[in-house]
Coordinates of C-alpha atoms in Angstrom, one line a residue:
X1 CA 0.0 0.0 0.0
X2 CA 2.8 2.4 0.6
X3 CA 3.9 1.3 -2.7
X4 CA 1.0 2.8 -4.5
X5 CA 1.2 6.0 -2.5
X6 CA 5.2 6.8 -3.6
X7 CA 6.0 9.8 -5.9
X8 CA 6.4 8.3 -9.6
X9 CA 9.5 10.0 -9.4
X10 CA 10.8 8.1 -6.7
X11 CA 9.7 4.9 -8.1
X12 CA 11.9 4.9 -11.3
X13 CA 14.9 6.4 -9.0
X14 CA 14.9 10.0 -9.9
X15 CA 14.5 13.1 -7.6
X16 CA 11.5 14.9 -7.1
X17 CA 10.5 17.4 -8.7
X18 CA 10.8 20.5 -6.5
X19 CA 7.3 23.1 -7.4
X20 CA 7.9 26.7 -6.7
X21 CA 5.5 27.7 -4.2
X22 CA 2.9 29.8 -5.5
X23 CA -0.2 31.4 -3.7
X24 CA -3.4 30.4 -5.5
X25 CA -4.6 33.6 -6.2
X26 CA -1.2 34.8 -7.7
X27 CA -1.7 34.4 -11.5
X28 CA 0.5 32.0 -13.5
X29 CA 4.3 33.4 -14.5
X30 CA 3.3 34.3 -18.6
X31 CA 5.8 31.9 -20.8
X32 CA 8.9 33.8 -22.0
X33 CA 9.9 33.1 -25.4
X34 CA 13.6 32.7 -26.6
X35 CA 12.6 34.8 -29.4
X36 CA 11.3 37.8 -28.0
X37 CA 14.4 38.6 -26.9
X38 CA 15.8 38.7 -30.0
X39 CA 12.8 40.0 -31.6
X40 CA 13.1 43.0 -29.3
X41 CA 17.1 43.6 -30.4
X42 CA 16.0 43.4 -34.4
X43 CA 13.0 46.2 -33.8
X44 CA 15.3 48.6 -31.8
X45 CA 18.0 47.5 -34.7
X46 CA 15.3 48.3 -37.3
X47 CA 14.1 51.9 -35.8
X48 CA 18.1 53.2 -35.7
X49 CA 18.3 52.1 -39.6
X50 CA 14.5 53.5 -40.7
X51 CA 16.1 56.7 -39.1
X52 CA 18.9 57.1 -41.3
X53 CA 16.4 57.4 -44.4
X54 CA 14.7 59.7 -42.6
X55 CA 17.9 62.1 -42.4
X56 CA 18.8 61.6 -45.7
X57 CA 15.2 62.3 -47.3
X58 CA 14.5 65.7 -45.3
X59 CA 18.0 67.0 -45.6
X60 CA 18.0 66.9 -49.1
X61 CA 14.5 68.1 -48.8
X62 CA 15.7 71.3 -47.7
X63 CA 17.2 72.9 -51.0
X64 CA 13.8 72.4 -52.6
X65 CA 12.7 74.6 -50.1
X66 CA 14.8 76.9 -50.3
X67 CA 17.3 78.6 -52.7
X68 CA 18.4 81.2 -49.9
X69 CA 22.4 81.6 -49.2
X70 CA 22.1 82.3 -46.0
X71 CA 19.6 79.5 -45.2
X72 CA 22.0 77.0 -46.8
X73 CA 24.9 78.6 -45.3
X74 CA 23.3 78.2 -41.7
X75 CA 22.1 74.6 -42.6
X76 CA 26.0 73.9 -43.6
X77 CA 27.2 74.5 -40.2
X78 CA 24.3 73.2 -38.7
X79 CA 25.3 69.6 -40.4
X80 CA 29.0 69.7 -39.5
X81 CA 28.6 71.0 -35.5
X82 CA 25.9 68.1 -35.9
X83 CA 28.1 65.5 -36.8
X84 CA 30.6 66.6 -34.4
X85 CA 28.1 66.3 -31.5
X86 CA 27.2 62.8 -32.8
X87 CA 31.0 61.8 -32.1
X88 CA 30.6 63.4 -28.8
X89 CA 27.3 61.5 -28.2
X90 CA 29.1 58.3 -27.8
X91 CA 31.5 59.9 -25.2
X92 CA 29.4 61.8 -23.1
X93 CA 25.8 59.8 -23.5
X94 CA 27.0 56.0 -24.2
X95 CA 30.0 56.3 -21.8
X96 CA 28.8 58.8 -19.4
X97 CA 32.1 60.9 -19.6
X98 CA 31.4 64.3 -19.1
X99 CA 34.0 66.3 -21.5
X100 CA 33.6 70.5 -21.1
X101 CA 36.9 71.0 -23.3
X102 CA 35.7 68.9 -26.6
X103 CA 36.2 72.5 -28.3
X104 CA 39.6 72.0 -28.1
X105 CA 39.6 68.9 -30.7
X106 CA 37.7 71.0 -33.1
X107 CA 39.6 74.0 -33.1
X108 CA 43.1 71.7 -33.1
X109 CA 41.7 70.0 -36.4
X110 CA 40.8 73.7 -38.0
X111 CA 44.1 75.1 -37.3
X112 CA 46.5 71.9 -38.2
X113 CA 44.1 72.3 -41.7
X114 CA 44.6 75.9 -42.4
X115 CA 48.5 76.0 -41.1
X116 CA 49.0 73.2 -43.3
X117 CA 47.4 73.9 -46.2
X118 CA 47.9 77.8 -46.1
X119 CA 52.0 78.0 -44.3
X120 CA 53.3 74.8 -45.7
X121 CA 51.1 73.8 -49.2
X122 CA 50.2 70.3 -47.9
X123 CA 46.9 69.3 -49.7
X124 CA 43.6 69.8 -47.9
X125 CA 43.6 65.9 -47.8
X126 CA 46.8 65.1 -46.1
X127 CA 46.0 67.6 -43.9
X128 CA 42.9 67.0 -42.7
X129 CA 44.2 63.2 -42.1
X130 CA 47.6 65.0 -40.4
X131 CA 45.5 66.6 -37.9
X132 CA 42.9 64.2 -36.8
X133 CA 46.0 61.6 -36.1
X134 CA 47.2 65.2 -34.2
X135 CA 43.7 65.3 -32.4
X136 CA 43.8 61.6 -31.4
X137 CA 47.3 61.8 -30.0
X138 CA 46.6 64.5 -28.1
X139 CA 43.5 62.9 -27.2
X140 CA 45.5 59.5 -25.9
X141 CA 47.9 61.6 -24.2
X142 CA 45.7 63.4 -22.2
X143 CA 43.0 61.3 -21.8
X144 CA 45.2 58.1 -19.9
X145 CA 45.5 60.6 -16.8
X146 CA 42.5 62.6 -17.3
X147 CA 39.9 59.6 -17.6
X148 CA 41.1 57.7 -14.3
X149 CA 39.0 61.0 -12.3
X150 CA 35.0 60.5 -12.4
X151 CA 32.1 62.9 -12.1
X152 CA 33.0 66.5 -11.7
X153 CA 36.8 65.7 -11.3
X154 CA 36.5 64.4 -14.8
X155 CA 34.7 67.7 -16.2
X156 CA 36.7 70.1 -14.5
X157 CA 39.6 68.5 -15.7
X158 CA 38.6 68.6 -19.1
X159 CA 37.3 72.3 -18.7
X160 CA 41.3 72.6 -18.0
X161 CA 42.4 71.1 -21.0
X162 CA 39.7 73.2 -23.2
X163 CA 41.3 76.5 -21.4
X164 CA 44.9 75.7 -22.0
X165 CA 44.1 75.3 -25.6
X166 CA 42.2 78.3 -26.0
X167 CA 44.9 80.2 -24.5
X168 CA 47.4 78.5 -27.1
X169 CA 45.6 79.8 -29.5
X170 CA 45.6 83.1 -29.0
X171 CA 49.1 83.8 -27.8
X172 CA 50.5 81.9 -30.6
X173 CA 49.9 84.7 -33.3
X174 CA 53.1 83.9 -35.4
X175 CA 51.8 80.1 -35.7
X176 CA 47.6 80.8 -35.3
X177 CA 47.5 84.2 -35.9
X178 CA 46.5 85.1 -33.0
X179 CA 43.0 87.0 -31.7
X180 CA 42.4 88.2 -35.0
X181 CA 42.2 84.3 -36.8
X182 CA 43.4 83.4 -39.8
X183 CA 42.4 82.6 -43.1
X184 CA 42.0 78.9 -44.7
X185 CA 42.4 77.3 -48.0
X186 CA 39.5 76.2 -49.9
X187 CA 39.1 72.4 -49.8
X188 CA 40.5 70.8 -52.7
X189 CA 40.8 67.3 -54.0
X190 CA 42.4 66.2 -57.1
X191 CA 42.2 69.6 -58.7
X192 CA 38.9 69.9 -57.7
X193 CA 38.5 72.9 -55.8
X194 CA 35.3 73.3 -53.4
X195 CA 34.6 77.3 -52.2
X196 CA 31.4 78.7 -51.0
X197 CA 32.0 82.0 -52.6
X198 CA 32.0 80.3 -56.0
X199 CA 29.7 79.1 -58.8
X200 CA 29.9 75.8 -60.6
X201 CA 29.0 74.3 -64.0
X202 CA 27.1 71.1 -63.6
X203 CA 24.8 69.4 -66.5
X204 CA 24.7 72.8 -67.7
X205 CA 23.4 74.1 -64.7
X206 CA 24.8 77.0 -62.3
X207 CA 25.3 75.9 -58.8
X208 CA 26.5 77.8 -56.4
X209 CA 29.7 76.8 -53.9
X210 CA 27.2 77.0 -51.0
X211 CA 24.5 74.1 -52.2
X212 CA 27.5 72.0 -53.3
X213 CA 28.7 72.9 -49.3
X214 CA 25.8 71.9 -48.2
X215 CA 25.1 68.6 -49.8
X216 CA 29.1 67.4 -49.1
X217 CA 28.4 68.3 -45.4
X218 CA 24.9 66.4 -45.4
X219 CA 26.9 63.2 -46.8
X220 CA 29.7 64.1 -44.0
X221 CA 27.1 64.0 -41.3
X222 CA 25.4 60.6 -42.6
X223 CA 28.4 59.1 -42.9
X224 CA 29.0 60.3 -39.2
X225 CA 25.5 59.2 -37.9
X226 CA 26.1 55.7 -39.4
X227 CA 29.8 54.9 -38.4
X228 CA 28.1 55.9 -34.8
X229 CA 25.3 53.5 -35.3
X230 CA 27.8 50.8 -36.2
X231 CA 29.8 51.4 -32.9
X232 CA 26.9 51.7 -30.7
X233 CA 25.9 48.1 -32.1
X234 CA 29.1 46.6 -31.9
X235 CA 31.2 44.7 -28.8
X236 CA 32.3 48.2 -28.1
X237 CA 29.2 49.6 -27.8
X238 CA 27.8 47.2 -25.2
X239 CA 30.8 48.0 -23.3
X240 CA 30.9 51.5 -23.3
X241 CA 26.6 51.1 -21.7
X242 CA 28.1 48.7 -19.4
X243 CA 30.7 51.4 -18.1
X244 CA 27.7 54.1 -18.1
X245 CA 25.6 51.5 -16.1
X246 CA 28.1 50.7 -13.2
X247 CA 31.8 50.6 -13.8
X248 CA 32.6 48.9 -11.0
X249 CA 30.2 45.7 -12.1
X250 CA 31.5 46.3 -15.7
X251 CA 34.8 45.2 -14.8
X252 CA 33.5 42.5 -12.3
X253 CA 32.4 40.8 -15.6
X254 CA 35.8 41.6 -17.3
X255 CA 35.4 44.9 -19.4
X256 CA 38.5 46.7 -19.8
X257 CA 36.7 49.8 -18.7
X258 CA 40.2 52.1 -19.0
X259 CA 40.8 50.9 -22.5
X260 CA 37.3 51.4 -23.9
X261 CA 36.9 54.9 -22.1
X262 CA 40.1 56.0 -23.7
X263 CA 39.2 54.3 -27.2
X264 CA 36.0 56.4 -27.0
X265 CA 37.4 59.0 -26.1
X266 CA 40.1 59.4 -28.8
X267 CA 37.1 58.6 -31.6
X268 CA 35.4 61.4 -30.4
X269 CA 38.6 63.6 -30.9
X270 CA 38.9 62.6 -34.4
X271 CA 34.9 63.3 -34.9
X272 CA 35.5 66.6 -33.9
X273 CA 39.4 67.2 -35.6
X274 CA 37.7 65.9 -39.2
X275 CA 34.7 68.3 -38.7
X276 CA 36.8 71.1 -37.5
X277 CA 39.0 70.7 -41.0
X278 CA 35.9 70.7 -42.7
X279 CA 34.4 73.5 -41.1
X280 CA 37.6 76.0 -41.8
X281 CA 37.8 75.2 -45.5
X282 CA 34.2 76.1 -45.3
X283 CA 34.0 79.6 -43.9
X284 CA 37.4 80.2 -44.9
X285 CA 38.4 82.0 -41.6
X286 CA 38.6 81.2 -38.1
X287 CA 39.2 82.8 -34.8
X288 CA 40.1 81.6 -31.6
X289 CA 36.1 81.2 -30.5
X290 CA 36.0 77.4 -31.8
X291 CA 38.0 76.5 -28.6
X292 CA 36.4 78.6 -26.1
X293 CA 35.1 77.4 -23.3
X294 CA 31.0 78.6 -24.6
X295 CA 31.7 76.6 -27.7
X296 CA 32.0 73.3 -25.9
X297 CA 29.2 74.3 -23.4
X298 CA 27.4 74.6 -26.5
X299 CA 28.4 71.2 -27.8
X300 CA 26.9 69.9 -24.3
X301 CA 23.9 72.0 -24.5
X302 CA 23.2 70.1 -27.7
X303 CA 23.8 66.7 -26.3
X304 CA 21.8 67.0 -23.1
X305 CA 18.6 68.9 -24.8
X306 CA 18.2 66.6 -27.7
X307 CA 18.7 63.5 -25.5
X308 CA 22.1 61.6 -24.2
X309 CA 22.2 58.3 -25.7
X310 CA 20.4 59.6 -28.8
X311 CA 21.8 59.6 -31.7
X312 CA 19.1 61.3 -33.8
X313 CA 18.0 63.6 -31.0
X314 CA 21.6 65.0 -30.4
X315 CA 21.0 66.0 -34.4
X316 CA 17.9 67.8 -33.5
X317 CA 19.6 69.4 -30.5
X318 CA 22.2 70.7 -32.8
X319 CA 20.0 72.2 -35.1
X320 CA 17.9 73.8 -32.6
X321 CA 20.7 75.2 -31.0
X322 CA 22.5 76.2 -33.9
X323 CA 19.4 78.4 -34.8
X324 CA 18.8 79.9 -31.6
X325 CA 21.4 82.2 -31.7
X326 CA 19.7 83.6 -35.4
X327 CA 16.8 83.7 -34.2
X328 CA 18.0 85.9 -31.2
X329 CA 20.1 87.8 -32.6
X330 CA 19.4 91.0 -30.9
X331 CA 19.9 89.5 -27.7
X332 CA 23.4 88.3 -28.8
X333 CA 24.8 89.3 -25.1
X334 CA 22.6 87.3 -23.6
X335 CA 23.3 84.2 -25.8
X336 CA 25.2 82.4 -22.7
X337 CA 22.3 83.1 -20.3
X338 CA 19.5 81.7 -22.8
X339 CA 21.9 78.8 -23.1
X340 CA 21.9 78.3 -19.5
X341 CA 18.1 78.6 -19.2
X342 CA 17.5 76.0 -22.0
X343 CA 19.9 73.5 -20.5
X344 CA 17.5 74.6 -16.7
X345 CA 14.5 73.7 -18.7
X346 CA 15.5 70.7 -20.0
X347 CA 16.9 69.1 -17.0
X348 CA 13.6 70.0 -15.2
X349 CA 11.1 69.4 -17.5
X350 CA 12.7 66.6 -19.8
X351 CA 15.6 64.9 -18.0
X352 CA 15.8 62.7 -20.7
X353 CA 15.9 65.1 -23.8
X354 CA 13.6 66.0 -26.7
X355 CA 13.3 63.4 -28.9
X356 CA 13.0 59.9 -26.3
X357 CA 10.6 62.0 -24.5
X358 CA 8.7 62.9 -27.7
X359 CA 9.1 59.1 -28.2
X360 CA 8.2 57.9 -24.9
X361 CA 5.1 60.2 -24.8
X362 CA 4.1 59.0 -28.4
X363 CA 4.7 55.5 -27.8
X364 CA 2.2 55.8 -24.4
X365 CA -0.7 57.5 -26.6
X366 CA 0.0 54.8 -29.3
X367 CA -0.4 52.2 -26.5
X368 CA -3.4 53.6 -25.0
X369 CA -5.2 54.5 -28.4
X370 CA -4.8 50.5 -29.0
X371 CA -6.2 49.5 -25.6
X372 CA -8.9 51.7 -25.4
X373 CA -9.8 50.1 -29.4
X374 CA -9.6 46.6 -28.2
X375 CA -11.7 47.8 -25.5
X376 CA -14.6 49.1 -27.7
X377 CA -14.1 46.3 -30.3
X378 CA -14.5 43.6 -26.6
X379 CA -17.8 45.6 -26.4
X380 CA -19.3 46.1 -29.5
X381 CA -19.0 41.9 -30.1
X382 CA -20.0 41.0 -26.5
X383 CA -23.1 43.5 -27.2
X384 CA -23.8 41.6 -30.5
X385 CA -23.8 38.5 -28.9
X386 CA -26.1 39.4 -26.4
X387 CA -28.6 40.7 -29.1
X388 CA -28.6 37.4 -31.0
X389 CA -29.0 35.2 -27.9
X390 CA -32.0 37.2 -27.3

């Protein structure tokens, strides 16, 4: 009789089965499937590519809309800070390292451009490469100390760096030219010459320098946005999340947390060196201001209002940043103060940026437009049934 009453299990020799303990009123645990997982990496994979597209449709959008010199010229710069801040993006909002001197590697790739291409004759080519291998020297050398600090140590650090720089630059005048700036080479490439301030024969049709500017810089920045998409979905962009997260668990689980914080930060050097060549062979002249200590404020500003961790939304930041100042121009001395107050705002009203709270609060309505549907389509059919069972 006890024979009938043993566990199966223990008849055929194996252990019992051990049941979690469960209260009967708690629901059963919903199945997880192996594939939602992955499912869930493809979608967030997908929305990062459809995004690309998206840039690429309205930028070139833009001239249609448009055949003013000044609106291009704005929309120029607007594309090259832009790709700059996508560089700094993976610094400041994938690694969490807070940089206040990133000015400093955009200003050292527009002067290594026009010293080289103006005192010495070096193509704008070789030169632009020469000073982004300057920029991520520099970059190695000073970030192996610099990036050991954390938090505020780190940024004030930094701020240091941005200030030394600046002050190169203007007491230099023999090499830099001083307060006053100095004047740079028009980009050329195999003979080809690119210059705002000229017109071009294409098809038979007169362009001027500053579309041609326009469309090279939208290609620059695309090319930008989707070398930092590849990064962010690569072994290296796990880690750098991983340091953001908690760098003390990060290297518990064996990331090299000083190499990839150093590797990051060097290719966000050379983001800002290449756009800094590209941006003095488009204006043509430079000053000392691209590596003061507002220009890299700005840079932040950009970062933290469009959203850190954002690729696309630091792109929006850029561009609404970039036209604040036109659109306030007579209230140019108070341009650092309305910085300041957007950057307030932000923090306090969207902590995570513009575009993933846009997103976020899109995504809720979308969710709640679909559940209040099913709701009225669960009672609309319950309704009918009733009606034909009577």
């Amino acid at each position: 009789m006890s024979g009938a009453n043993q566990d199966p299990n223990q008849q055929s020799g194996q252990a019992p089965k051990r049941q979690s303990a469960r209260h009967p009123d708690q629901p059963p645990e919903p199945h997880r499937s192996k594939s939602s997982g992955r499912g869930s990496k493809l979608a967030g994979m997908a929305r990062k590519i459809n995004g690309l597209p998206a840039l690429i449709i309205v930028a070139l959008t833009f001239p249609l809309l448009t055949s003013n010199e000044f609106h291009l010229d704005i929309a120029t710069q607007m594309a090259l800070i832009a790709a700059t801040v996508v560089g700094l993006n993976l610094l400041v909002g994938y690694a969490g390292q807070i940089s206040l001197g990133h000015a400093a590697f955009f200003a050292i790739g527009a002067y290594a451009s026009a010293i080289l291409t103006g005192d010495y004759g070096w193509g704008s080519l070789p030169a632009l490469v020469c000073a982004a291998l300057l920029a991520a020297a520099i970059a190695w050398l000073v970030g192996r100390p610099l990036l050991r600090l954390k938090g505020h140590y780190l940024s004030m650090a930094t701020l240091g760096f941005g200030i030394i720089v600046a002050i190169i630059i203007n007491n230099e005048g023999w090499l830099t030219g001083g307060p006053d700036g100095t004047s740079v080479e028009p980009f050329a490439v195999l003979g080809f010459e690119l210059n705002a301030f000229s017109d071009y024969s294409i098809l038979g049709m007169t362009v001027s320098g500053t579309l041609l500017w326009y469309l090279f810089a939208v290609l620059l920045l695309v090319v930008a946005v989707w070398i930092a998409l590849n990064i962010i979905d690569s072994p290296i962009g796990r880690a750098l999340r991983a340091v953001r997260g908690s760098e003390i668990a990060a290297r518990v689980v064996g990331v090299d947390t000083a190499h990839y914080k150093l590797l990051i930060f060097v290719i966000a050097a050379i983001y800002a060196s290449v756009m800094g060549s590209f941006y003095a062979h488009y204006t043509g002249y430079i000053t000392p201001e691209l590596a003061t200590f507002e220009h890299s404020i700005e840079l932040i500003t950009m970062i933290v209002l469009g959203g850190m961790g954002s690729t696309f939304g630091v792109i929006i930041g850029a561009i609404l940043l970039t036209l604040l100042p036109q659109l306030l121009a007579d209230f140019q001395q108070y341009e650092m103060m309305l910085f300041g107050l957007v950057l307030m705002l932000t923090m306090i009203f969207m902590p995570k940026g513009l575009l993933p709270t846009l997103s976020a609060g899109s995504s809720r309505l979308w969710h709640s437009y679909r559940q209040r549907k099913s709701q009225l389509g669960g009672t609309g059919a319950s309704s009918s049934e009733g009606g034909h069972d009577g």
